[in-house]
Coordinates of N, CA and C in Angstrom, one line a residue:
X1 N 0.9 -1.2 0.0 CA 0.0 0.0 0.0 C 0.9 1.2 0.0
X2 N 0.6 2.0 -0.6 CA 1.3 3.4 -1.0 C 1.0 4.5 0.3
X3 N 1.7 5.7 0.6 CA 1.7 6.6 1.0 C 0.2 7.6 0.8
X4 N -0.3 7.4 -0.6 CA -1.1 8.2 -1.0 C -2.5 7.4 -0.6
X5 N -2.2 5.8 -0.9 CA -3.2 5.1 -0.6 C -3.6 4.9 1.1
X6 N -2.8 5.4 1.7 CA -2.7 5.0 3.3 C -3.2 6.4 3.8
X7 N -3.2 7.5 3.6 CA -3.8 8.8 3.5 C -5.4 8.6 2.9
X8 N -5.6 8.3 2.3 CA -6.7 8.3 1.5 C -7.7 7.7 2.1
X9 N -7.1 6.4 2.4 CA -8.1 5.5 3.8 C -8.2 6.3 4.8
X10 N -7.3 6.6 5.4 CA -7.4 7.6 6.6 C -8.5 8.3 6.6
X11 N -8.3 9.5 5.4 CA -9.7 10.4 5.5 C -10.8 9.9 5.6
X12 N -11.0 9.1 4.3 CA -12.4 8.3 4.3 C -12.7 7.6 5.6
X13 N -11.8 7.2 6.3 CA -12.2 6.9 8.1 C -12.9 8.1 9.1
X14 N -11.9 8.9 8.8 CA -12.4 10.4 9.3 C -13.7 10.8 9.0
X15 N -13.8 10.9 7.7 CA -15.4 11.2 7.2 C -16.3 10.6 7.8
X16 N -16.0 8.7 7.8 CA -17.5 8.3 8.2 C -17.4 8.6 9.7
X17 N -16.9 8.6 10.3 CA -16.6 8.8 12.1 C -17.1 10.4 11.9
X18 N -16.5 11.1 11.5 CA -17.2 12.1 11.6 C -19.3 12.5 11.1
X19 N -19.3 11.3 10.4 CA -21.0 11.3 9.7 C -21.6 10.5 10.8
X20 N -20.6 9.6 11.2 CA -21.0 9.1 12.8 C -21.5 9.8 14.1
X21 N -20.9 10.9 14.4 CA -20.8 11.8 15.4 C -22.2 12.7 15.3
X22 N -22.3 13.1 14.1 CA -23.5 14.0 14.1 C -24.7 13.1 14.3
X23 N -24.7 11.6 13.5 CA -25.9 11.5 13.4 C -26.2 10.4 14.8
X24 N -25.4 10.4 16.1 CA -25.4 10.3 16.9 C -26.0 11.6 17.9
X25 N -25.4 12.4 17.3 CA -26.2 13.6 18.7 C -27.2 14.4 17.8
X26 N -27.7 13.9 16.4 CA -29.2 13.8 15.7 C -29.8 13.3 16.7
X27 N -29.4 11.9 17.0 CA -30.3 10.7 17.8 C -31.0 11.2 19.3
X28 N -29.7 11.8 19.7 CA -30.1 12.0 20.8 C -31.1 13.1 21.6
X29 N -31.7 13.8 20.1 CA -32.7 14.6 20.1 C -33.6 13.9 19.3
X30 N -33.6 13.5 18.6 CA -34.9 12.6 18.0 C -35.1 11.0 18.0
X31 N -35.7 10.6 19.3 CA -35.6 9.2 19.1 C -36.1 8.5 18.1
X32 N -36.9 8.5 16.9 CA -37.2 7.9 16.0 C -36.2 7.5 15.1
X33 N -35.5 8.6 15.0 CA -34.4 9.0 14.3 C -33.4 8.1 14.5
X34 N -33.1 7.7 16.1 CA -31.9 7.0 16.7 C -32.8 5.3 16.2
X35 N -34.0 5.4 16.9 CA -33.7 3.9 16.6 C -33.8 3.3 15.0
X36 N -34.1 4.1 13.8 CA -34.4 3.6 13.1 C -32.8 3.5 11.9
X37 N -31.8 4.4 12.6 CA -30.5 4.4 12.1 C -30.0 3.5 13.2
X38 N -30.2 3.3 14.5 CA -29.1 2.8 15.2 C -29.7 1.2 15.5
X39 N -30.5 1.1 15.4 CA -31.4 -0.2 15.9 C -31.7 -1.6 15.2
X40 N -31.5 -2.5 15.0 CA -31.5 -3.7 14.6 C -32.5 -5.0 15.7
X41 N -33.2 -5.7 14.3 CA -33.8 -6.5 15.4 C -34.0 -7.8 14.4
X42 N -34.6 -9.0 14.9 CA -34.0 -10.1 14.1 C -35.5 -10.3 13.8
X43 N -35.7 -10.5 12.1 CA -36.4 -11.0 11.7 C -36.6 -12.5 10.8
X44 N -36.7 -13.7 11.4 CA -36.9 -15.0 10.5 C -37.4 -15.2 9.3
X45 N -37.8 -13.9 9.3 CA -39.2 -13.7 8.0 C -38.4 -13.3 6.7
X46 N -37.6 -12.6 7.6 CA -36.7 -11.4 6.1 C -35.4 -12.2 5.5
X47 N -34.9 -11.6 4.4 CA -34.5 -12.3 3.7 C -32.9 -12.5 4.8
X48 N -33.0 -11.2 5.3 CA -31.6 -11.5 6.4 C -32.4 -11.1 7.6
X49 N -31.5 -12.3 8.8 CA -32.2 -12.1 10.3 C -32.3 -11.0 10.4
X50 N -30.7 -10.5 10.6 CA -30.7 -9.0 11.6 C -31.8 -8.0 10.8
X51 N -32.7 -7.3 10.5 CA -32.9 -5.9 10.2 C -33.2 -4.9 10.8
X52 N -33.2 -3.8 9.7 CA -33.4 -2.2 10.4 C -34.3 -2.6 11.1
X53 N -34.5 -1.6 12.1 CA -35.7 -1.8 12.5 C -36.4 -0.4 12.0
X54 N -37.8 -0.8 11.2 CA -38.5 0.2 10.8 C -39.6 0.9 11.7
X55 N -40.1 1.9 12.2 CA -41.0 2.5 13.1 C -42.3 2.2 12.5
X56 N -43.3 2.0 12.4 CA -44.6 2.1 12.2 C -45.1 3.8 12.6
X57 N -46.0 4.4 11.7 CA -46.3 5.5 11.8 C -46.8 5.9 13.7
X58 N -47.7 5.1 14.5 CA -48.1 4.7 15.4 C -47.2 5.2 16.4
X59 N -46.1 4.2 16.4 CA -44.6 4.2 17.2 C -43.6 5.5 16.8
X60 N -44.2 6.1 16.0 CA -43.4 7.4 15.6 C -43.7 8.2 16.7
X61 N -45.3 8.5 16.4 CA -46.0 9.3 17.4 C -46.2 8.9 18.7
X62 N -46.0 8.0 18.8 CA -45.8 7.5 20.8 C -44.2 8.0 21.3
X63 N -43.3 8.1 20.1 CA -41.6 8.1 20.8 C -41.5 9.8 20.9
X64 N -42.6 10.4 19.6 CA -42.5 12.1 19.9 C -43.6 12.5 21.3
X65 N -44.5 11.7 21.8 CA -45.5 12.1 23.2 C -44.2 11.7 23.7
X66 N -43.9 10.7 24.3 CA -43.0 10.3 25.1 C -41.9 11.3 25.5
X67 N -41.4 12.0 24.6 CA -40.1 13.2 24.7 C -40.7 14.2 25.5
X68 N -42.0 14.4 24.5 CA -42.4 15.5 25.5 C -42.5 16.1 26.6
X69 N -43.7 14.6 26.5 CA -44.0 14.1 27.9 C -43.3 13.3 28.9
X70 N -43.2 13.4 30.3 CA -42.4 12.2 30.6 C -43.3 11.4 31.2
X71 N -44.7 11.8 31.9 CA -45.4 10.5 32.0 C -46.8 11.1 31.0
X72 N -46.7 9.6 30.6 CA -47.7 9.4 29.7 C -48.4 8.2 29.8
X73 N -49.8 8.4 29.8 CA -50.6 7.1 29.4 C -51.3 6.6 28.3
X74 N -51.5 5.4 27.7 CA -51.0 4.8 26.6 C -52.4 3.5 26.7
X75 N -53.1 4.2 25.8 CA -54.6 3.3 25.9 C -54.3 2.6 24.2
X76 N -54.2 1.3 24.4 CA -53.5 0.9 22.9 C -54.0 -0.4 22.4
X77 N -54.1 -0.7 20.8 CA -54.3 -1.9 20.5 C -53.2 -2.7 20.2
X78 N -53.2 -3.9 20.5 CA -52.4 -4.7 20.2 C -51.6 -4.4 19.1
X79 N -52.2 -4.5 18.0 CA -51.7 -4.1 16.6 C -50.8 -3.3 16.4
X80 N -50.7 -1.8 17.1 CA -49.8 -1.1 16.6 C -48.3 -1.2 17.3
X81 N -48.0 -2.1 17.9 CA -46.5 -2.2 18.6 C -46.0 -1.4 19.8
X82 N -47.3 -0.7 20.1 CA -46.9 0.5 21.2 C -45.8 -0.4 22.0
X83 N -45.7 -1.8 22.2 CA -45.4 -2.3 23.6 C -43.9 -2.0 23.8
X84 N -43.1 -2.0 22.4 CA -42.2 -1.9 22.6 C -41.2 -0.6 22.5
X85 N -41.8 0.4 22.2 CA -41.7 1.5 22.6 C -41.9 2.5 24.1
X86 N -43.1 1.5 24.7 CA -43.0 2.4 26.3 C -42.0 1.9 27.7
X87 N -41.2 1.0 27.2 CA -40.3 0.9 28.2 C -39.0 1.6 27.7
X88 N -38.3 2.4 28.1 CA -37.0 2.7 28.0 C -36.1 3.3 28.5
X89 N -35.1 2.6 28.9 CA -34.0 3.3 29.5 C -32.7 4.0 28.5
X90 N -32.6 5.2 28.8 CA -32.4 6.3 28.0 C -32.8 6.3 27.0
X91 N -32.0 6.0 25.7 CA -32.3 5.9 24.6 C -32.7 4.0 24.4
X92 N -32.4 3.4 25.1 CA -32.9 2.1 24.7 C -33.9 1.2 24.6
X93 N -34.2 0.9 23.6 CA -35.9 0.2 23.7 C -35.6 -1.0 24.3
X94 N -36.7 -1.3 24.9 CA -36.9 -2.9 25.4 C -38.4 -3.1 24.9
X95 N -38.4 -4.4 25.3 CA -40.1 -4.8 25.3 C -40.2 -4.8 26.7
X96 N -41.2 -4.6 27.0 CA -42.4 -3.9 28.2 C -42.1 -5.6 29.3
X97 N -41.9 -6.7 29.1 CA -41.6 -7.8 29.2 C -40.4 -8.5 29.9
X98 N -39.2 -7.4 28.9 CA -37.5 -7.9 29.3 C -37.2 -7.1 30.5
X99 N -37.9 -6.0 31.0 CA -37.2 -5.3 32.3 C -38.1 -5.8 33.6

């Protein structure tokens, strides 16, 4: 590997660490935001286990009450996933179940 080529990696390290940084303290003001870039969850269904984990419109709007709010109450149907959105410690989802 060359001098030029050893520099070149470098920056492009730099860059994504630096694309890292911001859209880490993005996250930390918008939790939808965090879990849908930072979050992974295993699906047997999908063509690969691990996937993104995607929000449901529902779970959007419960993670922005939630900010708001810090207690909130949460009259819900099964269906929309609320469950694993109202437990969390800091930024971390759990299911309502695991804690």
């Amino acid at each position: 590997m060359s001098l030029g080529e050893s520099k070149s990696r470098e920056l492009a390290l730099l860059r994504k660490e630096r694309e890292l940084r911001k859209a880490v303290r993005r996250g930390k003001n918008d939790a939808a935001f965090f879990v849908e870039t930072f979050c992974r969850i295993e699906d047997r269904d999908a063509p690969g286990v691990i996937v993104p984990f995607a929000l449901w419109p529902a779970q959007k709007d419960a993670l922005s009450a939630f900010s708001e709010n810090r207690l909130s109450v949460v009259l819900k149907a099964r269906q929309l996933g609320l469950t694993w959105g109202t437990r969390r410690s800091g930024r971390t989802l759990r299911p309502s179940w695991a804690t």
